[in-house]
Coordinates of C-alpha atoms in Angstrom, one line a residue:
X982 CA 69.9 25.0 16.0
X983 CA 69.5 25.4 12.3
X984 CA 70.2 22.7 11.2
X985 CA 67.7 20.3 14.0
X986 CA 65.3 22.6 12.7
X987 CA 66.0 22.1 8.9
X988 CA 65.7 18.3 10.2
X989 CA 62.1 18.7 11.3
X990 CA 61.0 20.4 8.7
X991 CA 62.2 17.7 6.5
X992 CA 60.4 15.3 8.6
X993 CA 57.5 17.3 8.4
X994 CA 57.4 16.9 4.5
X995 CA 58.0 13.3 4.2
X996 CA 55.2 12.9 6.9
X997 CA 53.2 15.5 4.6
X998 CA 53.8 14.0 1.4
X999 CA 53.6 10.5 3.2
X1000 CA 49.6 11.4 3.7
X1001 CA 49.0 12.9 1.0
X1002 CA 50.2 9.3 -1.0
X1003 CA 47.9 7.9 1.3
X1004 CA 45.1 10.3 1.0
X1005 CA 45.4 10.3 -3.2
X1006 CA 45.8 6.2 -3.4
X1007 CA 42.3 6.1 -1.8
X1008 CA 40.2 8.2 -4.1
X1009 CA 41.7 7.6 -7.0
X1010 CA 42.0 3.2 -5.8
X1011 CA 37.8 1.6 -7.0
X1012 CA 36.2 -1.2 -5.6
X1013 CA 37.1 -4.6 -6.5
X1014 CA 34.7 -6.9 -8.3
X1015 CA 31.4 -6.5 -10.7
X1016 CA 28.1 -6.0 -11.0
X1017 CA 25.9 -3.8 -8.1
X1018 CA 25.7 -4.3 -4.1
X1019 CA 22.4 -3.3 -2.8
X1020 CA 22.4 -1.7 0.7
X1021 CA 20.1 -0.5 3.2
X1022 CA 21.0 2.7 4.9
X1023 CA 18.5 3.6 8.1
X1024 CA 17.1 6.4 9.3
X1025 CA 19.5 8.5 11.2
X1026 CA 22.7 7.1 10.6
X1027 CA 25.6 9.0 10.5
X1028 CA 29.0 9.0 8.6
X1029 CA 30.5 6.7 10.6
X1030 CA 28.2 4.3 10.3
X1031 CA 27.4 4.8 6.6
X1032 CA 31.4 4.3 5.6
X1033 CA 31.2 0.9 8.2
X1034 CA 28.0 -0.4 5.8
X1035 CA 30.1 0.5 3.1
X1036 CA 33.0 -1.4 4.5
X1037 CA 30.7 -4.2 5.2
X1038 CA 30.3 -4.8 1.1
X1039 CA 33.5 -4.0 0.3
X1040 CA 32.4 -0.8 -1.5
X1041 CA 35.1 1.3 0.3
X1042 CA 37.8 0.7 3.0
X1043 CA 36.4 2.1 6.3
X1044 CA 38.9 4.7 7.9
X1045 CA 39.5 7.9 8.9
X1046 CA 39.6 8.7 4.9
X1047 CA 35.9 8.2 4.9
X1048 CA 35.3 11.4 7.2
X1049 CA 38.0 13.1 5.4
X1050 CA 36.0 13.1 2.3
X1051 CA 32.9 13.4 3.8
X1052 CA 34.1 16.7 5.2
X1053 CA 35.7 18.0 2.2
X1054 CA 33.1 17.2 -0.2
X1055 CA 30.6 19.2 1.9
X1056 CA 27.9 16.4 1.4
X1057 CA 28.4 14.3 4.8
X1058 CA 25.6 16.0 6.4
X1059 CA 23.0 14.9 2.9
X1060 CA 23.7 11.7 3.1
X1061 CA 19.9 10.2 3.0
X1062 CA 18.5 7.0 4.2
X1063 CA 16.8 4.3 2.0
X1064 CA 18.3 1.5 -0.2
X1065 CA 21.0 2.1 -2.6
X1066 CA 22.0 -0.4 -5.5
X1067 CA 25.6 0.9 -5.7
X1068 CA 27.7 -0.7 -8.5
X1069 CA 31.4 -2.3 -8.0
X1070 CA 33.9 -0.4 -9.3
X1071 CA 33.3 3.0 -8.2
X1072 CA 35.9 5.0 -6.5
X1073 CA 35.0 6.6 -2.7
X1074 CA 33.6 10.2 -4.0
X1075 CA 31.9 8.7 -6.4
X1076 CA 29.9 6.1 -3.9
X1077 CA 29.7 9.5 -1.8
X1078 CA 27.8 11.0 -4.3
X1079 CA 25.6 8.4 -5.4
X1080 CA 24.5 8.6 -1.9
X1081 CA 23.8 11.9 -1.6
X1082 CA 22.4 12.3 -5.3
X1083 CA 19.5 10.5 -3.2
X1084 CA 19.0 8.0 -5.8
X1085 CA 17.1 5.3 -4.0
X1086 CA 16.0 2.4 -5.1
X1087 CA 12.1 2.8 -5.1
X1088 CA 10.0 -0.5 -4.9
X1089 CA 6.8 -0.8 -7.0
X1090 CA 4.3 -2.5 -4.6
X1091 CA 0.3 -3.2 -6.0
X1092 CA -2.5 -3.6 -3.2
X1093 CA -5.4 -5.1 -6.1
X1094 CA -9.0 -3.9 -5.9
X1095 CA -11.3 -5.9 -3.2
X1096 CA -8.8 -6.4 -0.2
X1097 CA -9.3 -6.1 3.0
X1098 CA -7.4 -3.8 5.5
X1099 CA -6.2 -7.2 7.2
X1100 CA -5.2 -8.6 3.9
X1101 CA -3.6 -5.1 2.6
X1102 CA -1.4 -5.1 5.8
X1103 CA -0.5 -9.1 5.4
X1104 CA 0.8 -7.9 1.7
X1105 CA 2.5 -5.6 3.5
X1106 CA 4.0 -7.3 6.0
X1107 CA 5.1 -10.2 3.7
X1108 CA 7.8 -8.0 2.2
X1109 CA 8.4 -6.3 5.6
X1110 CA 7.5 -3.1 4.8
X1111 CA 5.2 -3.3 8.0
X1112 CA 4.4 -4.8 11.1
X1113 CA 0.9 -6.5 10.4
X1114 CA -0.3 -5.5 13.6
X1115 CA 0.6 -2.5 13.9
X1116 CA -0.5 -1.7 10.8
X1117 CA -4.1 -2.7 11.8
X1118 CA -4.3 -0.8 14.7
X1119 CA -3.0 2.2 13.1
X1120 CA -6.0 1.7 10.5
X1121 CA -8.1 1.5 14.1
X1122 CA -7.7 4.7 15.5
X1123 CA -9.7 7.5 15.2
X1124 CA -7.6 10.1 16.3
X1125 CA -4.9 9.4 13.7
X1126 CA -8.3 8.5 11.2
X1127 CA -9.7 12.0 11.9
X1128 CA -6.6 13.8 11.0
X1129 CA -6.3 12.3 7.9
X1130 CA -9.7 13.9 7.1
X1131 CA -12.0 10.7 7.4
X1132 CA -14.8 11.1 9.9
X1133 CA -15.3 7.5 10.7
X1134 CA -13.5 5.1 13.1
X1135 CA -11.8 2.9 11.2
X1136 CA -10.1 2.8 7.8
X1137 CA -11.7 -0.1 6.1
X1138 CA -12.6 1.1 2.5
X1139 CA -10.3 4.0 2.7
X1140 CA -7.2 2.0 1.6
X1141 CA -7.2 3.3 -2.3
X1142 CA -6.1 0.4 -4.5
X1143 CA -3.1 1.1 -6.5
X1144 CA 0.2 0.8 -7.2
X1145 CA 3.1 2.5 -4.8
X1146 CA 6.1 3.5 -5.2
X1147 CA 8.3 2.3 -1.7
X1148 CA 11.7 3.3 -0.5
X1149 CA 13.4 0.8 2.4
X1150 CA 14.2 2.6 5.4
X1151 CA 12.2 5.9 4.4
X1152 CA 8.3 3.6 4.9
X1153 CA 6.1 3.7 8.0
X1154 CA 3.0 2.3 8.1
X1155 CA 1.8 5.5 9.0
X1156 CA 3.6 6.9 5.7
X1157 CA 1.9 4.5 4.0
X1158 CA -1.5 4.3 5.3
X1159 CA -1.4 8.3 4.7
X1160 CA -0.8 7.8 1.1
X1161 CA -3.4 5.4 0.7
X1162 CA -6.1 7.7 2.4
X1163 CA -4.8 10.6 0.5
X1164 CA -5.0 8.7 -2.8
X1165 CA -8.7 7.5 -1.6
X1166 CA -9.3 11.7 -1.0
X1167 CA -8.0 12.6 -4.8
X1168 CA -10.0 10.1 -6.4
X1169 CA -13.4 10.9 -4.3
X1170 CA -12.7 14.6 -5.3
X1171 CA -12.5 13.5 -9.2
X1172 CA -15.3 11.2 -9.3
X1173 CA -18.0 13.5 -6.6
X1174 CA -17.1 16.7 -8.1
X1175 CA -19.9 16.7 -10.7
X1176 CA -22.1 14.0 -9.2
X1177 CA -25.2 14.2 -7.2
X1178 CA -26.1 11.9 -5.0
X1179 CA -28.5 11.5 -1.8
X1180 CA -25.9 9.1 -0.2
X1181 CA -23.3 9.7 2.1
X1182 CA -19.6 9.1 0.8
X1183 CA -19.8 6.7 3.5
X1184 CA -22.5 5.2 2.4
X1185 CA -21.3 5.3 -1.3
X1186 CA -17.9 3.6 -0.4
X1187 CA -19.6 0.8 1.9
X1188 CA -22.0 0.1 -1.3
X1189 CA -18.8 0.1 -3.7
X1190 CA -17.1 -2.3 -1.4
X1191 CA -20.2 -4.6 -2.6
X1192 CA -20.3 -4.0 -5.8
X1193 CA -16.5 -4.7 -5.9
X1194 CA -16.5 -8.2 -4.2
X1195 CA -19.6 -9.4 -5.7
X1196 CA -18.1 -8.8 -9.9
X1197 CA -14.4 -8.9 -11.1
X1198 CA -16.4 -8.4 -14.3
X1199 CA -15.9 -4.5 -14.9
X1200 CA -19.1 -4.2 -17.7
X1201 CA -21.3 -5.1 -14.7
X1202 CA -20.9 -3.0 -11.9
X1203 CA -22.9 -0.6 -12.8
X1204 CA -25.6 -3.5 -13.1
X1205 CA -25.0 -4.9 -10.0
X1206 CA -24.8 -1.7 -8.0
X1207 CA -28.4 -0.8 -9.6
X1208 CA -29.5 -3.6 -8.4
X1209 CA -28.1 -2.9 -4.7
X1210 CA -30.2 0.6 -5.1
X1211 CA -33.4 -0.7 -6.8
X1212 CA -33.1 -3.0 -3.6
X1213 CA -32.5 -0.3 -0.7
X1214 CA -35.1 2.1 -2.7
X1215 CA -38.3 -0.6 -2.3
X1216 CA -36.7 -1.8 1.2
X1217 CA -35.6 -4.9 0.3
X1218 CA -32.4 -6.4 2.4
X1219 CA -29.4 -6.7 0.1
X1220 CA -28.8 -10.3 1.0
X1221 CA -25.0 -10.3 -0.2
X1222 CA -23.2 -12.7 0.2
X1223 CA -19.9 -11.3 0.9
X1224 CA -21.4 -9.1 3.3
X1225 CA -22.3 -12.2 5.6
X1226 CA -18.7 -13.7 4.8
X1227 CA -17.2 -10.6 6.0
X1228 CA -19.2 -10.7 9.0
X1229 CA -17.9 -14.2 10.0
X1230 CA -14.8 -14.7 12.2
X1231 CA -13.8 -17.5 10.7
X1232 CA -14.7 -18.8 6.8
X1233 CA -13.6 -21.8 5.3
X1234 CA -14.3 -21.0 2.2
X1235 CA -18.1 -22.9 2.3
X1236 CA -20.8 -20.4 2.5
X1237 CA -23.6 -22.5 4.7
X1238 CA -27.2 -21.8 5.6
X1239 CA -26.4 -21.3 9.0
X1240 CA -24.0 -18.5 8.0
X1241 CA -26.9 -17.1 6.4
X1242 CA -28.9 -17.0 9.7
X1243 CA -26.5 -15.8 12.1
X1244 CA -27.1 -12.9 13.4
X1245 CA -23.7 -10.0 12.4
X1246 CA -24.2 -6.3 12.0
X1247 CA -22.9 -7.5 8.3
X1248 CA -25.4 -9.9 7.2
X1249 CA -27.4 -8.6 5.0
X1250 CA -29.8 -11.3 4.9
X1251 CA -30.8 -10.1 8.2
X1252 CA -30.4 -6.5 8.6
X1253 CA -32.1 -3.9 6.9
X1254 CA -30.1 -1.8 4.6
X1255 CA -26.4 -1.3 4.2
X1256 CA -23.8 -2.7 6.8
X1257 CA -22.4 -0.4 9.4
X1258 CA -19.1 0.1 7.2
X1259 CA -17.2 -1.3 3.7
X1260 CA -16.5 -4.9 3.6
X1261 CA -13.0 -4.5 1.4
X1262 CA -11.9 -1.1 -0.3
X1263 CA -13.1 -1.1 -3.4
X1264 CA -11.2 0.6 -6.4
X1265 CA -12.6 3.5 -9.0
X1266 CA -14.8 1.6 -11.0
X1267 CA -16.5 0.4 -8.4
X1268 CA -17.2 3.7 -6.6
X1269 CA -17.9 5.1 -10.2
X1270 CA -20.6 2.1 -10.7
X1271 CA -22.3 3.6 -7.0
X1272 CA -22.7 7.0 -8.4
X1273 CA -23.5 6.2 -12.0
X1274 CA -25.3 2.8 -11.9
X1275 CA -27.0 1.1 -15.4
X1276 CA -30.6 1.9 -16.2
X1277 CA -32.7 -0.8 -15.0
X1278 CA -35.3 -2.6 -13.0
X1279 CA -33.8 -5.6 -12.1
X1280 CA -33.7 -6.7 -8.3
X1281 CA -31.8 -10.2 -8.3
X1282 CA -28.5 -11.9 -9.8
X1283 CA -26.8 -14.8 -9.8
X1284 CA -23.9 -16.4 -11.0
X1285 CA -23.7 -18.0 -14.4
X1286 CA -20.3 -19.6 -13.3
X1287 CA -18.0 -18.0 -15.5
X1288 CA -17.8 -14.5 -14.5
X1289 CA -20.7 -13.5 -15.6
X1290 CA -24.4 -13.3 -13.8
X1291 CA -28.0 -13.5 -15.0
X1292 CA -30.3 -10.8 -13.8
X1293 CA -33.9 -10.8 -13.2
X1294 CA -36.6 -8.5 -12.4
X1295 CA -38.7 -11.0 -10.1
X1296 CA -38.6 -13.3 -7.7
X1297 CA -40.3 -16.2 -10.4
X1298 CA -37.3 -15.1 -12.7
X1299 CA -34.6 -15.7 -9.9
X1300 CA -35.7 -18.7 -8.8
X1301 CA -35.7 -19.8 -12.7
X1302 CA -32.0 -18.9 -13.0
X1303 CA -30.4 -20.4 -10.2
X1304 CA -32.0 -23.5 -11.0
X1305 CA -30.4 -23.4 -14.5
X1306 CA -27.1 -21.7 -13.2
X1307 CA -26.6 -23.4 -9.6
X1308 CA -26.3 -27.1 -8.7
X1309 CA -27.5 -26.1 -5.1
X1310 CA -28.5 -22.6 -3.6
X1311 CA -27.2 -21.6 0.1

């Protein structure tokens, strides 16, 4: 009897030291190949299928091994989503803890000054960070407007220009749009704090959004946006250009004089005042330009052609200057 069970035990410690061979050959045994592997891990996967992604590139052999050291490292339960640029070579604890360092790989993405929400969410969308779509209708509804601390019905002018930092599989266009507004709150805060104003912030952004697609010349804005307000101030219509083009459904690109007539609660050529709402999102400067314009009595502009505009205090003056400056006027 002692002897069968001297047998097992010796069994036992072959089958022991067996696994343990096999156990130690894995974490000490790296990756084949060079460079760096970039992989996406989404929300909510687990350890099973993180070591199977893994597996996928080569970056570990995917078996029971995997768990082991997940267990046993106390970090299978940190493992975060988002994409990971893990280099070749590594050996399984250290891909483990790459992972759960949370050391994403964080995607610098710029929306420019003087977009449009539709042409903020196409940027978005071209790189898939959102669904186009969805994006918009996000940017459409109050309730989730209202909670982000924006009393109107739609975010148009609330998308802050700038540059953001993205993480795949960690981005919603609800993230997102969050960010944006919440960038648009700091900067309103910084630039209103010490300004007084009888606008609205409304009012101020839907002006800005003007200013911003009228110039890309920065020295003028505060020109052109007294202009705008020596304009509303004697109850003259802003007749802006952009504001009519935004307006439209469709633009080819060709500005016409029926455009100019046809009736839209953005044509300014028609309605009195500002539009209903911002025709882009405008960045700093131009908001900055709203609440601290240039001193002057000038009440018309046009282009000179190469980015810069002539301005005039009357009619007789304008008239003069696109003559000079424009082969044809709308």
């Amino acid at each position: 009897m002692r002897s069968v069970l001297l047998w097992w035990f010796g069994i036992l410690l072959l089958l022991a030291g067996g696994l343990g061979v096999w156990y130690a050959h894995y974490l000490t045994t790296p990756s084949p190949g060079s460079g760096a592997v970039t992989i996406v891990i989404p929300r909510g996967a687990g350890v099973r299928q993180i070591g199977a992604l893994l597996a996928d590139h080569e970056l570990i052999h995917n078996d029971i091994r995997f768990l082991i050291l997940a267990r046993l490292s106390h970090v299978g339960n940190r493992l975060r989503a988002g994409e990971f640029s893990i280099p070749r070579g590594l050996r399984p604890a250290e891909v483990i803890h790459l992972l759960a360092g949370g050391r994403v790989v964080r995607h610098r993405v710029t929306i420019p000054e003087g977009l449009t929400m539709s042409e903020i969410a196409a940027l978005y969308a071209q790189d898939g960070w959102v669904d186009k779509e969805n994006f918009l209708n996000i940017c459409n509804n109050p309730v989730f407007i209202h909670d982000l601390g924006i009393k109107e019905n739609r975010l148009e002018g609330y998308l802050f220009p700038d540059t953001y930092l993205l993480v795949r599989g960690e981005t919603s266009a609800r993230g997102i749009i969050g960010t944006m507004v919440n960038r648009f709150l700091d900067i309103w805060q910084q630039v209103a704090q010490k300004t007084q104003s009888s606008m609205t912030r409304h009012q101020v952004v839907t002006l800005a959004s003007i200013v911003e697609k009228e110039t890309a010349n920065a020295a003028e804005r505060p020109l052109i946006a007294r202009v705008f307000l020596n304009r509303l101030q004697k109850a003259m219509r802003l007749q802006s250009d952009p504001t009519v083009i935004y307006g439209l459904s469709e633009f080819n690109g060709n500005l016409t004089r029926k455009d100019l007539r046809r009736p839209t609660p953005y044509n300014t050529y028609i309605i009195d005042g500002l539009p209903p709402g911002p025709i882009c999102n405008p960045g700093k400067a131009a908001i900055m330009a709203v609440l601290h314009p240039a001193d002057s009595t000038a009440l018309y502009f046009v282009s000179k052609n190469n980015g810069s505009h002539k301005f005039s205090n009357t009619l007789k003056e304008h008239n003069r200057a696109v003559r000079k400056y424009q082969k044809r006027h709308p």
